[in-house]
Short mmCIF file of N, CA, C and O in Angstrom, two decimals:
data_model
loop_
_atom_site.label_atom_id
_atom_site.label_comp_id
_atom_site.label_asym_id
_atom_site.label_seq_id
_atom_site.Cartn_x
_atom_site.Cartn_y
_atom_site.Cartn_z
N MET A 1 51.90 -143.80 -26.58
CA MET A 1 52.15 -143.97 -25.15
C MET A 1 52.15 -142.69 -24.47
O MET A 1 52.89 -141.79 -24.91
N PHE A 2 51.37 -142.39 -23.49
CA PHE A 2 51.19 -141.21 -22.74
C PHE A 2 52.07 -141.51 -21.47
O PHE A 2 51.67 -142.38 -20.72
N GLY A 3 52.95 -140.52 -21.02
CA GLY A 3 53.70 -140.77 -19.85
C GLY A 3 54.61 -139.74 -19.67
O GLY A 3 54.76 -138.71 -20.50
N LYS A 4 55.34 -139.67 -18.47
CA LYS A 4 56.32 -138.55 -18.26
C LYS A 4 57.52 -139.32 -17.68
O LYS A 4 57.48 -140.05 -16.69
N ARG A 5 58.53 -139.12 -18.36
CA ARG A 5 59.94 -139.54 -17.83
C ARG A 5 60.39 -138.43 -16.81
O ARG A 5 59.98 -137.39 -16.72
N ASP A 6 61.50 -138.90 -16.07
CA ASP A 6 61.92 -137.95 -15.01
C ASP A 6 62.38 -136.67 -15.48
O ASP A 6 62.40 -135.73 -14.93
N ILE A 7 62.91 -136.75 -16.60
CA ILE A 7 63.63 -135.67 -17.27
C ILE A 7 62.64 -134.64 -18.07
O ILE A 7 62.98 -133.62 -18.43
N ASP A 8 61.47 -135.17 -18.25
CA ASP A 8 60.39 -134.35 -18.96
C ASP A 8 59.72 -133.31 -18.05
O ASP A 8 59.32 -133.70 -16.89
N PRO A 9 59.51 -132.10 -18.66
CA PRO A 9 58.93 -131.18 -17.72
C PRO A 9 57.45 -131.48 -17.41
O PRO A 9 56.93 -131.04 -16.41
N VAL A 10 56.83 -131.89 -18.48
CA VAL A 10 55.25 -132.32 -18.43
C VAL A 10 54.99 -133.52 -19.08
O VAL A 10 55.85 -134.04 -20.05
N PRO A 11 53.96 -134.21 -18.67
CA PRO A 11 53.55 -135.46 -19.45
C PRO A 11 53.18 -135.11 -20.94
O PRO A 11 52.79 -134.07 -21.26
N ARG A 12 53.54 -136.10 -21.78
CA ARG A 12 53.17 -135.99 -23.14
C ARG A 12 53.25 -137.28 -23.87
O ARG A 12 53.64 -138.45 -23.28
N THR A 13 52.88 -137.31 -25.17
CA THR A 13 52.81 -138.59 -25.72
C THR A 13 54.24 -138.90 -26.41
O THR A 13 54.73 -137.99 -27.03
N HIS A 14 54.65 -140.15 -26.14
CA HIS A 14 55.88 -140.62 -26.69
C HIS A 14 55.60 -141.69 -27.74
O HIS A 14 54.87 -142.57 -27.46
N TYR A 15 56.13 -141.61 -28.93
CA TYR A 15 55.91 -142.57 -29.86
C TYR A 15 57.23 -143.47 -29.96
O TYR A 15 58.30 -143.00 -30.15
N ARG A 16 56.98 -144.83 -29.77
CA ARG A 16 58.10 -145.71 -29.90
C ARG A 16 58.63 -145.72 -31.38
O ARG A 16 57.87 -145.88 -32.27
N SER A 17 59.85 -145.80 -31.55
CA SER A 17 60.43 -146.01 -32.89
C SER A 17 61.46 -147.08 -32.81
O SER A 17 61.75 -147.59 -31.82
N GLU A 18 61.72 -147.59 -33.98
CA GLU A 18 62.74 -148.71 -34.06
C GLU A 18 64.15 -148.18 -33.51
O GLU A 18 64.68 -147.17 -33.96
N ARG A 19 64.65 -148.80 -32.49
CA ARG A 19 65.85 -148.48 -31.89
C ARG A 19 67.04 -149.02 -32.58
O ARG A 19 68.15 -148.53 -32.44
N VAL A 20 66.87 -150.07 -33.27
CA VAL A 20 67.93 -150.82 -33.93
C VAL A 20 68.10 -150.51 -35.35
O VAL A 20 67.05 -150.36 -36.06
N SER A 21 69.19 -150.15 -35.81
CA SER A 21 69.42 -149.83 -37.14
C SER A 21 70.72 -150.45 -37.74
O SER A 21 71.52 -150.82 -36.91
N ALA A 22 70.77 -150.59 -39.05
CA ALA A 22 72.00 -151.24 -39.61
C ALA A 22 72.59 -150.34 -40.44
O ALA A 22 72.06 -149.48 -41.19
N VAL A 23 74.04 -150.38 -40.30
CA VAL A 23 74.82 -149.43 -41.01
C VAL A 23 76.09 -150.26 -41.46
O VAL A 23 76.81 -150.91 -40.77
N ASN A 24 76.22 -150.31 -42.84
CA ASN A 24 77.34 -151.24 -43.47
C ASN A 24 77.32 -152.60 -42.74
O ASN A 24 78.43 -153.08 -42.56
N GLY A 25 76.24 -153.30 -42.69
CA GLY A 25 76.20 -154.68 -42.08
C GLY A 25 76.45 -154.73 -40.64
O GLY A 25 76.47 -155.93 -40.24
N GLN A 26 76.53 -153.63 -39.99
CA GLN A 26 76.67 -153.65 -38.50
C GLN A 26 75.39 -153.10 -37.81
O GLN A 26 74.85 -152.22 -38.47
N TYR A 27 75.03 -153.51 -36.72
CA TYR A 27 73.96 -153.02 -36.11
C TYR A 27 74.25 -152.19 -34.79
O TYR A 27 75.24 -152.30 -34.12
N PHE A 28 73.31 -151.20 -34.71
CA PHE A 28 73.47 -150.17 -33.51
C PHE A 28 72.01 -149.97 -32.93
O PHE A 28 71.13 -150.26 -33.65
N PHE A 29 72.06 -149.54 -31.72
CA PHE A 29 70.78 -149.04 -31.12
C PHE A 29 70.94 -147.69 -30.57
O PHE A 29 71.97 -147.19 -30.22
N ALA A 30 69.87 -146.87 -30.72
CA ALA A 30 69.79 -145.57 -30.30
C ALA A 30 69.24 -145.50 -28.89
O ALA A 30 68.34 -146.26 -28.53
N THR A 31 69.76 -144.56 -28.12
CA THR A 31 69.24 -144.33 -26.66
C THR A 31 68.52 -143.07 -26.61
O THR A 31 68.62 -142.19 -27.47
N ARG A 32 67.77 -143.10 -25.43
CA ARG A 32 66.88 -141.69 -25.21
C ARG A 32 67.93 -140.60 -24.89
O ARG A 32 67.63 -139.51 -25.12
N GLU A 33 69.04 -140.91 -24.44
CA GLU A 33 70.14 -139.91 -24.16
C GLU A 33 70.77 -139.32 -25.43
O GLU A 33 71.64 -138.52 -25.51
N GLY A 34 70.43 -139.95 -26.64
CA GLY A 34 70.93 -139.49 -27.82
C GLY A 34 72.22 -140.11 -28.29
O GLY A 34 73.00 -139.55 -29.29
N THR A 35 72.63 -141.30 -27.72
CA THR A 35 73.89 -141.90 -28.15
C THR A 35 73.50 -143.17 -29.09
O THR A 35 72.33 -143.56 -29.15
N LEU A 36 74.39 -143.48 -29.89
CA LEU A 36 74.31 -144.69 -30.68
C LEU A 36 75.23 -145.74 -30.26
O LEU A 36 76.49 -145.49 -30.13
N GLU A 37 74.80 -146.88 -29.74
CA GLU A 37 75.52 -147.82 -29.18
C GLU A 37 75.70 -149.08 -30.26
O GLU A 37 74.91 -149.48 -30.89
N GLY A 38 77.00 -149.49 -30.11
CA GLY A 38 77.36 -150.52 -31.08
C GLY A 38 78.79 -150.49 -31.47
O GLY A 38 79.61 -149.65 -30.86
N PRO A 39 79.15 -151.12 -32.57
CA PRO A 39 78.50 -152.00 -33.33
C PRO A 39 78.27 -153.38 -32.84
O PRO A 39 78.99 -153.82 -31.96
N PHE A 40 77.24 -154.18 -33.27
CA PHE A 40 76.96 -155.44 -33.05
C PHE A 40 76.91 -156.24 -34.47
O PHE A 40 76.43 -155.58 -35.45
N PHE A 41 77.22 -157.51 -34.41
CA PHE A 41 77.16 -158.22 -35.68
C PHE A 41 75.87 -158.74 -36.06
O PHE A 41 75.69 -158.89 -37.28
N THR A 42 74.94 -158.80 -35.21
CA THR A 42 73.63 -159.29 -35.57
C THR A 42 72.59 -158.34 -34.90
O THR A 42 72.79 -157.66 -33.99
N ARG A 43 71.31 -158.28 -35.51
CA ARG A 43 70.17 -157.57 -34.95
C ARG A 43 69.92 -158.11 -33.56
O ARG A 43 69.53 -157.44 -32.66
N TYR A 44 69.94 -159.45 -33.30
CA TYR A 44 69.59 -160.09 -32.06
C TYR A 44 70.47 -159.52 -31.03
O TYR A 44 70.09 -159.25 -29.94
N ASP A 45 71.89 -159.42 -31.34
CA ASP A 45 72.89 -158.91 -30.26
C ASP A 45 72.48 -157.58 -29.97
O ASP A 45 72.51 -157.25 -28.74
N ALA A 46 72.16 -156.67 -31.03
CA ALA A 46 71.77 -155.35 -30.71
C ALA A 46 70.60 -155.18 -29.81
O ALA A 46 70.63 -154.40 -28.77
N GLU A 47 69.60 -156.07 -30.10
CA GLU A 47 68.36 -156.04 -29.33
C GLU A 47 68.64 -156.50 -27.96
O GLU A 47 68.13 -156.01 -26.85
N ARG A 48 69.46 -157.58 -27.73
CA ARG A 48 69.78 -158.05 -26.39
C ARG A 48 70.60 -156.96 -25.60
O ARG A 48 70.26 -156.77 -24.48
N HIS A 49 71.44 -156.36 -26.31
CA HIS A 49 72.28 -155.26 -25.60
C HIS A 49 71.52 -154.04 -25.29
O HIS A 49 71.76 -153.33 -24.31
N THR A 50 70.30 -153.80 -26.06
CA THR A 50 69.47 -152.60 -25.79
C THR A 50 68.80 -153.06 -24.27
O THR A 50 68.78 -152.16 -23.44
N GLU A 51 68.44 -154.26 -24.09
CA GLU A 51 67.77 -154.59 -22.74
C GLU A 51 68.81 -154.34 -21.70
O GLU A 51 68.55 -154.04 -20.54
N ILE A 52 70.07 -154.87 -21.97
CA ILE A 52 71.21 -154.81 -20.97
C ILE A 52 71.37 -153.40 -20.61
O ILE A 52 71.53 -152.99 -19.44
N TYR A 53 71.40 -152.53 -21.63
CA TYR A 53 71.66 -151.05 -21.40
C TYR A 53 70.53 -150.55 -20.51
O TYR A 53 70.93 -149.63 -19.73
N ILE A 54 69.36 -150.80 -20.86
CA ILE A 54 68.12 -150.36 -20.04
C ILE A 54 68.29 -150.74 -18.71
O ILE A 54 68.05 -149.87 -17.79
N GLN A 55 68.63 -152.00 -18.37
CA GLN A 55 68.77 -152.39 -17.03
C GLN A 55 69.83 -151.70 -16.20
O GLN A 55 69.75 -151.41 -15.08
N ARG A 56 70.91 -151.40 -17.00
CA ARG A 56 72.14 -150.69 -16.45
C ARG A 56 71.77 -149.22 -16.08
O ARG A 56 72.11 -148.82 -15.04
N MET A 57 70.96 -148.56 -16.86
CA MET A 57 70.43 -147.28 -16.62
C MET A 57 69.49 -147.25 -15.50
O MET A 57 69.70 -146.37 -14.65
N VAL A 58 68.64 -148.17 -15.33
CA VAL A 58 67.73 -148.23 -14.30
C VAL A 58 68.54 -148.47 -12.99
O VAL A 58 68.32 -147.88 -11.94
N LYS A 59 69.49 -149.48 -12.97
CA LYS A 59 70.27 -149.76 -11.74
C LYS A 59 71.04 -148.37 -11.37
O LYS A 59 71.14 -148.19 -10.20
N ALA A 60 71.68 -147.71 -12.39
CA ALA A 60 72.35 -146.51 -12.14
C ALA A 60 71.47 -145.47 -11.38
O ALA A 60 71.88 -144.83 -10.35
N LYS A 61 70.25 -145.32 -11.95
CA LYS A 61 69.17 -144.30 -11.27
C LYS A 61 69.02 -144.75 -9.81
O LYS A 61 68.85 -143.92 -9.02
N GLN A 62 68.68 -146.11 -9.60
CA GLN A 62 68.44 -146.55 -8.24
C GLN A 62 69.65 -146.36 -7.24
O GLN A 62 69.28 -145.89 -6.23
N LEU A 63 70.83 -146.51 -7.74
CA LEU A 63 71.94 -146.17 -6.94
C LEU A 63 72.20 -144.79 -6.65
O LEU A 63 72.53 -144.46 -5.50
N ILE A 64 71.97 -143.87 -7.58
CA ILE A 64 71.92 -142.43 -7.37
C ILE A 64 70.95 -142.02 -6.38
O ILE A 64 71.13 -141.39 -5.47
N ASN A 65 69.64 -142.48 -6.47
CA ASN A 65 68.57 -142.16 -5.54
C ASN A 65 68.91 -142.71 -4.14
O ASN A 65 68.59 -141.98 -3.14
N HIS A 66 69.57 -143.84 -4.11
CA HIS A 66 69.83 -144.47 -2.78
C HIS A 66 70.86 -143.64 -2.11
O HIS A 66 70.84 -143.21 -0.92
N GLN A 67 72.01 -143.09 -2.81
CA GLN A 67 72.99 -142.24 -2.30
C GLN A 67 72.42 -140.91 -1.72
O GLN A 67 72.80 -140.62 -0.80
N ARG A 68 71.48 -140.44 -2.63
CA ARG A 68 70.91 -139.18 -2.19
C ARG A 68 70.07 -139.23 -0.93
O ARG A 68 70.07 -138.45 -0.11
N GLN A 69 69.39 -140.22 -0.87
CA GLN A 69 68.73 -140.64 0.46
C GLN A 69 69.51 -140.84 1.74
O GLN A 69 69.23 -140.46 2.73
N ALA A 70 70.67 -141.47 1.40
CA ALA A 70 71.53 -141.75 2.45
C ALA A 70 72.22 -140.46 2.93
O ALA A 70 72.59 -140.44 4.21
N HIS A 71 72.45 -139.53 2.04
CA HIS A 71 73.00 -138.26 2.39
C HIS A 71 72.01 -137.14 2.93
O HIS A 71 72.55 -136.08 3.30
N ALA A 72 70.89 -137.42 2.73
CA ALA A 72 69.74 -136.48 3.27
C ALA A 72 69.55 -136.35 4.60
O ALA A 72 69.87 -137.28 5.49
#
């Protein structure tokens, strides 16, 4: 996948990797920010919460951008 995230200085190729991992029977997902979120009891729960996390991060970015525009 070729693209540029807001935090990247230049466009480059990003390779998707498995975000969900199991540790001692519990599931976690890794974020681009370098955090490990969890634990979750099932892989399904971890995958579902991955989507929720992404939606929350997108919404937070939108709110920040809205506040910056309002104060500009």
